Amino acid sequence: MAKKIKTASASLTIMTNIVLPNETNSLRNLFGGELLAKMDRCASISAARHCERRVVTASVNHVSFNHPIPEGGVVVLESKVSRAFSTSMEVYVDVWLDDPINQKKIHTNAGIYTFVAVDEFNRPIPIPEMVPETEEEKERFAAAFRRKELSLILSGRMKPLESVELKKLFQEPQEPKKDKK
């Protein structure tokens, strides 16, 4: 049986919510933890769409809090699988503050989550490959491999010298060899 290949766009998930008073902190902005939960839900749907299986959150690799989201604000979360590995996948989540009255959208946050597809016994299972199409998807796809290598090195499951992509970032540029005549 041929291995299934999917595009990043096939996993696109968009969630829209209004920030309610019980979701805010003392500054009347969305609590960071509330946003993390929303991002995890959105990303998990993208992961499940990609592999058509149950998924579990393996890690939250990065989250940036760049702009507050006020009470009453419309928050839009967009997630897509950025890269699929053998049983895990990285999902990138972008968060926007949408102001429909003034017709403005502000990119407030971004996050990178890792999910693992599991069977009925919660054991990891193989997932489809993912092919990026847009320039942004291609950039995120390439960066996902570097992040995976870094994660493996930091967890002690890979030696730094075994790295393929990270090693390239830290090597001195080589002088081109001159032809001997």
PDB file of C-alpha atoms in Angstrom:
ATOM      1  CA  MET A   1       0.000   0.000   0.000  1.00  0.00           C
ATOM      2  CA  ALA A   2       1.380   3.417  -0.973  1.00  0.00           C
ATOM      3  CA  LYS A   3       2.075   5.840   1.838  1.00  0.00           C
ATOM      4  CA  LYS A   4      -0.454   8.659   2.001  1.00  0.00           C
ATOM      5  CA  ILE A   5       0.841  12.180   1.364  1.00  0.00           C
ATOM      6  CA  LYS A   6      -1.046  15.286   2.477  1.00  0.00           C
ATOM      7  CA  THR A   7      -0.621  19.025   2.164  1.00  0.00           C
ATOM      8  CA  ALA A   8      -0.361  21.479   5.039  1.00  0.00           C
ATOM      9  CA  SER A   9      -3.543  23.196   3.872  1.00  0.00           C
ATOM     10  CA  ALA A  10      -5.504  19.971   4.410  1.00  0.00           C
ATOM     11  CA  SER A  11      -4.924  20.390   8.151  1.00  0.00           C
ATOM     12  CA  LEU A  12      -5.886  24.076   8.330  1.00  0.00           C
ATOM     13  CA  THR A  13      -8.026  24.807  11.373  1.00  0.00           C
ATOM     14  CA  ILE A  14      -9.482  28.212  12.192  1.00  0.00           C
ATOM     15  CA  MET A  15     -11.125  28.937  15.547  1.00  0.00           C
ATOM     16  CA  THR A  16     -12.743  32.282  16.403  1.00  0.00           C
ATOM     17  CA  ASN A  17     -13.727  33.360  19.918  1.00  0.00           C
ATOM     18  CA  ILE A  18     -14.597  36.504  21.816  1.00  0.00           C
ATOM     19  CA  VAL A  19     -12.636  37.138  25.020  1.00  0.00           C
ATOM     20  CA  LEU A  20     -15.050  36.955  27.956  1.00  0.00           C
ATOM     21  CA  PRO A  21     -14.524  38.543  31.401  1.00  0.00           C
ATOM     22  CA  ASN A  22     -13.908  35.174  33.128  1.00  0.00           C
ATOM     23  CA  GLU A  23     -10.970  34.533  30.734  1.00  0.00           C
ATOM     24  CA  THR A  24      -9.064  37.691  31.640  1.00  0.00           C
ATOM     25  CA  ASN A  25      -6.380  38.678  34.114  1.00  0.00           C
ATOM     26  CA  SER A  26      -6.306  41.756  36.385  1.00  0.00           C
ATOM     27  CA  LEU A  27      -5.356  43.905  33.389  1.00  0.00           C
ATOM     28  CA  ARG A  28      -8.514  42.722  31.599  1.00  0.00           C
ATOM     29  CA  ASN A  29      -6.475  40.918  28.939  1.00  0.00           C
ATOM     30  CA  LEU A  30      -6.785  37.268  27.975  1.00  0.00           C
ATOM     31  CA  PHE A  31      -4.928  35.044  30.480  1.00  0.00           C
ATOM     32  CA  GLY A  32      -1.864  33.413  28.929  1.00  0.00           C
ATOM     33  CA  GLY A  33      -3.025  29.995  30.161  1.00  0.00           C
ATOM     34  CA  GLU A  34      -6.421  30.458  28.515  1.00  0.00           C
ATOM     35  CA  LEU A  35      -4.698  31.272  25.246  1.00  0.00           C
ATOM     36  CA  LEU A  36      -2.405  28.226  25.560  1.00  0.00           C
ATOM     37  CA  ALA A  37      -5.450  25.970  26.029  1.00  0.00           C
ATOM     38  CA  LYS A  38      -7.153  27.468  22.967  1.00  0.00           C
ATOM     39  CA  MET A  39      -3.963  27.040  20.933  1.00  0.00           C
ATOM     40  CA  ASP A  40      -3.612  23.407  22.051  1.00  0.00           C
ATOM     41  CA  ARG A  41      -7.208  22.647  21.027  1.00  0.00           C
ATOM     42  CA  CYS A  42      -6.776  24.273  17.626  1.00  0.00           C
ATOM     43  CA  ALA A  43      -3.445  22.524  16.999  1.00  0.00           C
ATOM     44  CA  SER A  44      -4.826  19.140  18.063  1.00  0.00           C
ATOM     45  CA  ILE A  45      -7.605  19.420  15.484  1.00  0.00           C
ATOM     46  CA  SER A  46      -5.020  20.162  12.769  1.00  0.00           C
ATOM     47  CA  ALA A  47      -2.944  17.174  13.887  1.00  0.00           C
ATOM     48  CA  ALA A  48      -5.981  14.857  13.875  1.00  0.00           C
ATOM     49  CA  ARG A  49      -7.006  16.118  10.441  1.00  0.00           C
ATOM     50  CA  HIS A  50      -3.545  15.350   9.114  1.00  0.00           C
ATOM     51  CA  CYS A  51      -3.247  11.797  10.389  1.00  0.00           C
ATOM     52  CA  GLU A  52      -6.942  10.901  10.672  1.00  0.00           C
ATOM     53  CA  ARG A  53      -6.203   9.357  14.069  1.00  0.00           C
ATOM     54  CA  ARG A  54      -6.318  10.251  17.747  1.00  0.00           C
ATOM     55  CA  VAL A  55      -3.467  12.495  18.791  1.00  0.00           C
ATOM     56  CA  VAL A  56      -1.821  13.512  22.042  1.00  0.00           C
ATOM     57  CA  THR A  57       0.170  16.645  22.788  1.00  0.00           C
ATOM     58  CA  ALA A  58       3.826  15.664  23.146  1.00  0.00           C
ATOM     59  CA  SER A  59       5.278  19.119  23.737  1.00  0.00           C
ATOM     60  CA  VAL A  60       4.817  22.835  23.438  1.00  0.00           C
ATOM     61  CA  ASN A  61       8.025  23.857  21.755  1.00  0.00           C
ATOM     62  CA  HIS A  62       7.596  27.600  21.612  1.00  0.00           C
ATOM     63  CA  VAL A  63       5.006  30.247  22.407  1.00  0.00           C
ATOM     64  CA  SER A  64       5.423  33.974  21.964  1.00  0.00           C
ATOM     65  CA  PHE A  65       3.232  36.572  23.655  1.00  0.00           C
ATOM     66  CA  ASN A  66       3.742  39.666  21.529  1.00  0.00           C
ATOM     67  CA  HIS A  67       0.549  41.666  21.986  1.00  0.00           C
ATOM     68  CA  PRO A  68      -2.214  41.571  24.632  1.00  0.00           C
ATOM     69  CA  ILE A  69      -5.709  40.458  23.651  1.00  0.00           C
ATOM     70  CA  PRO A  70      -8.263  42.611  25.523  1.00  0.00           C
ATOM     71  CA  GLU A  71     -11.587  41.611  27.044  1.00  0.00           C
ATOM     72  CA  GLY A  72     -14.210  41.726  24.311  1.00  0.00           C
ATOM     73  CA  GLY A  73     -11.571  41.232  21.618  1.00  0.00           C
ATOM     74  CA  VAL A  74     -12.133  38.762  18.815  1.00  0.00           C
ATOM     75  CA  VAL A  75      -9.330  36.209  18.805  1.00  0.00           C
ATOM     76  CA  VAL A  76      -8.690  34.095  15.713  1.00  0.00           C
ATOM     77  CA  LEU A  77      -6.438  31.041  15.884  1.00  0.00           C
ATOM     78  CA  GLU A  78      -5.105  29.423  12.700  1.00  0.00           C
ATOM     79  CA  SER A  79      -3.145  26.193  12.801  1.00  0.00           C
ATOM     80  CA  LYS A  80      -1.593  23.848  10.247  1.00  0.00           C
ATOM     81  CA  VAL A  81       0.783  20.918  10.348  1.00  0.00           C
ATOM     82  CA  SER A  82       4.211  22.329   9.509  1.00  0.00           C
ATOM     83  CA  ARG A  83       5.980  18.958   9.213  1.00  0.00           C
ATOM     84  CA  ALA A  84       5.184  15.289   9.689  1.00  0.00           C
ATOM     85  CA  PHE A  85       7.763  12.814  10.920  1.00  0.00           C
ATOM     86  CA  SER A  86       7.256   9.062  11.359  1.00  0.00           C
ATOM     87  CA  THR A  87       4.717   9.138  14.233  1.00  0.00           C
ATOM     88  CA  SER A  88       4.828  12.779  15.298  1.00  0.00           C
ATOM     89  CA  MET A  89       4.022  16.070  13.691  1.00  0.00           C
ATOM     90  CA  GLU A  90       4.767  19.698  14.378  1.00  0.00           C
ATOM     91  CA  VAL A  91       1.834  22.111  14.273  1.00  0.00           C
ATOM     92  CA  TYR A  92       2.293  25.860  13.950  1.00  0.00           C
ATOM     93  CA  VAL A  93      -0.383  28.113  15.472  1.00  0.00           C
ATOM     94  CA  ASP A  94      -0.813  31.786  14.614  1.00  0.00           C
ATOM     95  CA  VAL A  95      -3.063  33.988  16.765  1.00  0.00           C
ATOM     96  CA  TRP A  96      -4.703  37.176  15.555  1.00  0.00           C
ATOM     97  CA  LEU A  97      -6.676  39.943  17.230  1.00  0.00           C
ATOM     98  CA  ASP A  98      -9.435  40.695  14.747  1.00  0.00           C
ATOM     99  CA  ASP A  99     -11.074  44.114  14.906  1.00  0.00           C
ATOM    100  CA  PRO A 100     -14.083  43.801  12.586  1.00  0.00           C
ATOM    101  CA  ILE A 101     -15.219  47.391  13.259  1.00  0.00           C
ATOM    102  CA  ASN A 102     -11.945  49.010  12.168  1.00  0.00           C
ATOM    103  CA  GLN A 103     -11.119  46.144   9.799  1.00  0.00           C
ATOM    104  CA  LYS A 104      -7.689  45.475  11.323  1.00  0.00           C
ATOM    105  CA  LYS A 105      -5.935  42.239  12.143  1.00  0.00           C
ATOM    106  CA  ILE A 106      -2.953  42.159  14.520  1.00  0.00           C
ATOM    107  CA  HIS A 107      -0.722  39.091  14.800  1.00  0.00           C
ATOM    108  CA  THR A 108      -0.524  38.711  18.579  1.00  0.00           C
ATOM    109  CA  ASN A 109       0.983  35.304  19.232  1.00  0.00           C
ATOM    110  CA  ALA A 110       2.528  32.229  17.667  1.00  0.00           C
ATOM    111  CA  GLY A 111       3.135  28.755  19.005  1.00  0.00           C
ATOM    112  CA  ILE A 112       4.678  25.487  17.924  1.00  0.00           C
ATOM    113  CA  TYR A 113       3.223  22.239  19.241  1.00  0.00           C
ATOM    114  CA  THR A 114       4.244  18.620  18.717  1.00  0.00           C
ATOM    115  CA  PHE A 115       1.638  15.860  18.569  1.00  0.00           C
ATOM    116  CA  VAL A 116       1.912  12.101  18.318  1.00  0.00           C
ATOM    117  CA  ALA A 117      -0.673   9.925  16.606  1.00  0.00           C
ATOM    118  CA  VAL A 118      -1.709   6.973  18.760  1.00  0.00           C
ATOM    119  CA  ASP A 119      -3.659   3.739  18.369  1.00  0.00           C
ATOM    120  CA  GLU A 120      -6.370   2.433  20.706  1.00  0.00           C
ATOM    121  CA  PHE A 121      -3.652   1.344  23.178  1.00  0.00           C
ATOM    122  CA  ASN A 122      -2.030   4.820  23.120  1.00  0.00           C
ATOM    123  CA  ARG A 123       1.006   3.520  21.228  1.00  0.00           C
ATOM    124  CA  PRO A 124       2.545   5.758  18.541  1.00  0.00           C
ATOM    125  CA  ILE A 125       1.558   4.875  14.977  1.00  0.00           C
ATOM    126  CA  PRO A 126       2.861   5.932  11.549  1.00  0.00           C
ATOM    127  CA  ILE A 127       1.338   9.021   9.956  1.00  0.00           C
ATOM    128  CA  PRO A 128       1.129  10.417   6.410  1.00  0.00           C
ATOM    129  CA  GLU A 129       3.902  12.531   4.964  1.00  0.00           C
ATOM    130  CA  MET A 130       3.259  16.254   4.572  1.00  0.00           C
ATOM    131  CA  VAL A 131       4.222  18.312   1.538  1.00  0.00           C
ATOM    132  CA  PRO A 132       4.456  22.095   1.924  1.00  0.00           C
ATOM    133  CA  GLU A 133       3.125  24.251  -0.898  1.00  0.00           C
ATOM    134  CA  THR A 134       3.500  27.961  -0.055  1.00  0.00           C
ATOM    135  CA  GLU A 135       6.769  29.759   0.722  1.00  0.00           C
ATOM    136  CA  GLU A 136       5.757  30.150   4.376  1.00  0.00           C
ATOM    137  CA  GLU A 137       4.925  26.429   4.600  1.00  0.00           C
ATOM    138  CA  LYS A 138       8.297  25.558   3.035  1.00  0.00           C
ATOM    139  CA  GLU A 139      10.157  27.777   5.534  1.00  0.00           C
ATOM    140  CA  ARG A 140       8.278  26.262   8.491  1.00  0.00           C
ATOM    141  CA  PHE A 141       8.819  22.752   7.088  1.00  0.00           C
ATOM    142  CA  ALA A 142      12.613  23.259   6.938  1.00  0.00           C
ATOM    143  CA  ALA A 143      12.752  24.893  10.377  1.00  0.00           C
ATOM    144  CA  ALA A 144      10.767  22.008  11.899  1.00  0.00           C
ATOM    145  CA  PHE A 145      13.587  19.588  11.122  1.00  0.00           C
ATOM    146  CA  ARG A 146      16.118  21.831  12.885  1.00  0.00           C
ATOM    147  CA  ARG A 147      13.811  22.123  15.902  1.00  0.00           C
ATOM    148  CA  LYS A 148      13.407  18.341  16.006  1.00  0.00           C
ATOM    149  CA  GLU A 149      17.174  17.838  15.942  1.00  0.00           C
ATOM    150  CA  LEU A 150      17.642  20.393  18.706  1.00  0.00           C
ATOM    151  CA  SER A 151      14.967  18.701  20.805  1.00  0.00           C
ATOM    152  CA  LEU A 152      16.635  15.306  20.335  1.00  0.00           C
ATOM    153  CA  ILE A 153      20.031  16.750  21.297  1.00  0.00           C
ATOM    154  CA  LEU A 154      18.675  18.504  24.388  1.00  0.00           C
ATOM    155  CA  SER A 155      16.897  15.329  25.517  1.00  0.00           C
ATOM    156  CA  GLY A 156      20.085  13.278  25.064  1.00  0.00           C
ATOM    157  CA  ARG A 157      18.603  11.096  22.310  1.00  0.00           C
ATOM    158  CA  MET A 158      21.011  12.471  19.689  1.00  0.00           C
ATOM    159  CA  LYS A 159      24.637  13.528  19.855  1.00  0.00           C
ATOM    160  CA  PRO A 160      25.334  17.030  18.508  1.00  0.00           C
ATOM    161  CA  LEU A 161      27.757  15.621  15.928  1.00  0.00           C
ATOM    162  CA  GLU A 162      24.967  13.400  14.528  1.00  0.00           C
ATOM    163  CA  SER A 163      22.959  16.472  13.581  1.00  0.00           C
ATOM    164  CA  VAL A 164      22.487  17.169   9.899  1.00  0.00           C
ATOM    165  CA  GLU A 165      20.854  20.591   9.743  1.00  0.00           C
ATOM    166  CA  LEU A 166      21.998  22.178  13.005  1.00  0.00           C
ATOM    167  CA  LYS A 167      25.615  21.369  12.223  1.00  0.00           C
ATOM    168  CA  LYS A 168      25.304  23.417   9.023  1.00  0.00           C
ATOM    169  CA  LEU A 169      24.336  26.493  11.048  1.00  0.00           C
ATOM    170  CA  PHE A 170      27.529  26.424  13.097  1.00  0.00           C
ATOM    171  CA  GLN A 171      30.132  25.300  10.579  1.00  0.00           C
ATOM    172  CA  GLU A 172      32.605  27.799   9.221  1.00  0.00           C
ATOM    173  CA  PRO A 173      32.069  28.511   5.538  1.00  0.00           C
ATOM    174  CA  GLN A 174      34.476  26.511   3.430  1.00  0.00           C
ATOM    175  CA  GLU A 175      36.641  28.226   0.857  1.00  0.00           C
ATOM    176  CA  PRO A 176      35.950  26.955  -2.639  1.00  0.00           C
ATOM    177  CA  LYS A 177      38.679  24.595  -3.795  1.00  0.00           C
ATOM    178  CA  LYS A 178      40.809  25.950  -6.629  1.00  0.00           C
ATOM    179  CA  ASP A 179      41.501  23.809  -9.651  1.00  0.00           C
ATOM    180  CA  LYS A 180      45.066  22.612  -9.864  1.00  0.00           C
ATOM    181  CA  LYS A 181      46.456  22.926 -13.365  1.00  0.00           C
TER     182      LYS A 181
END
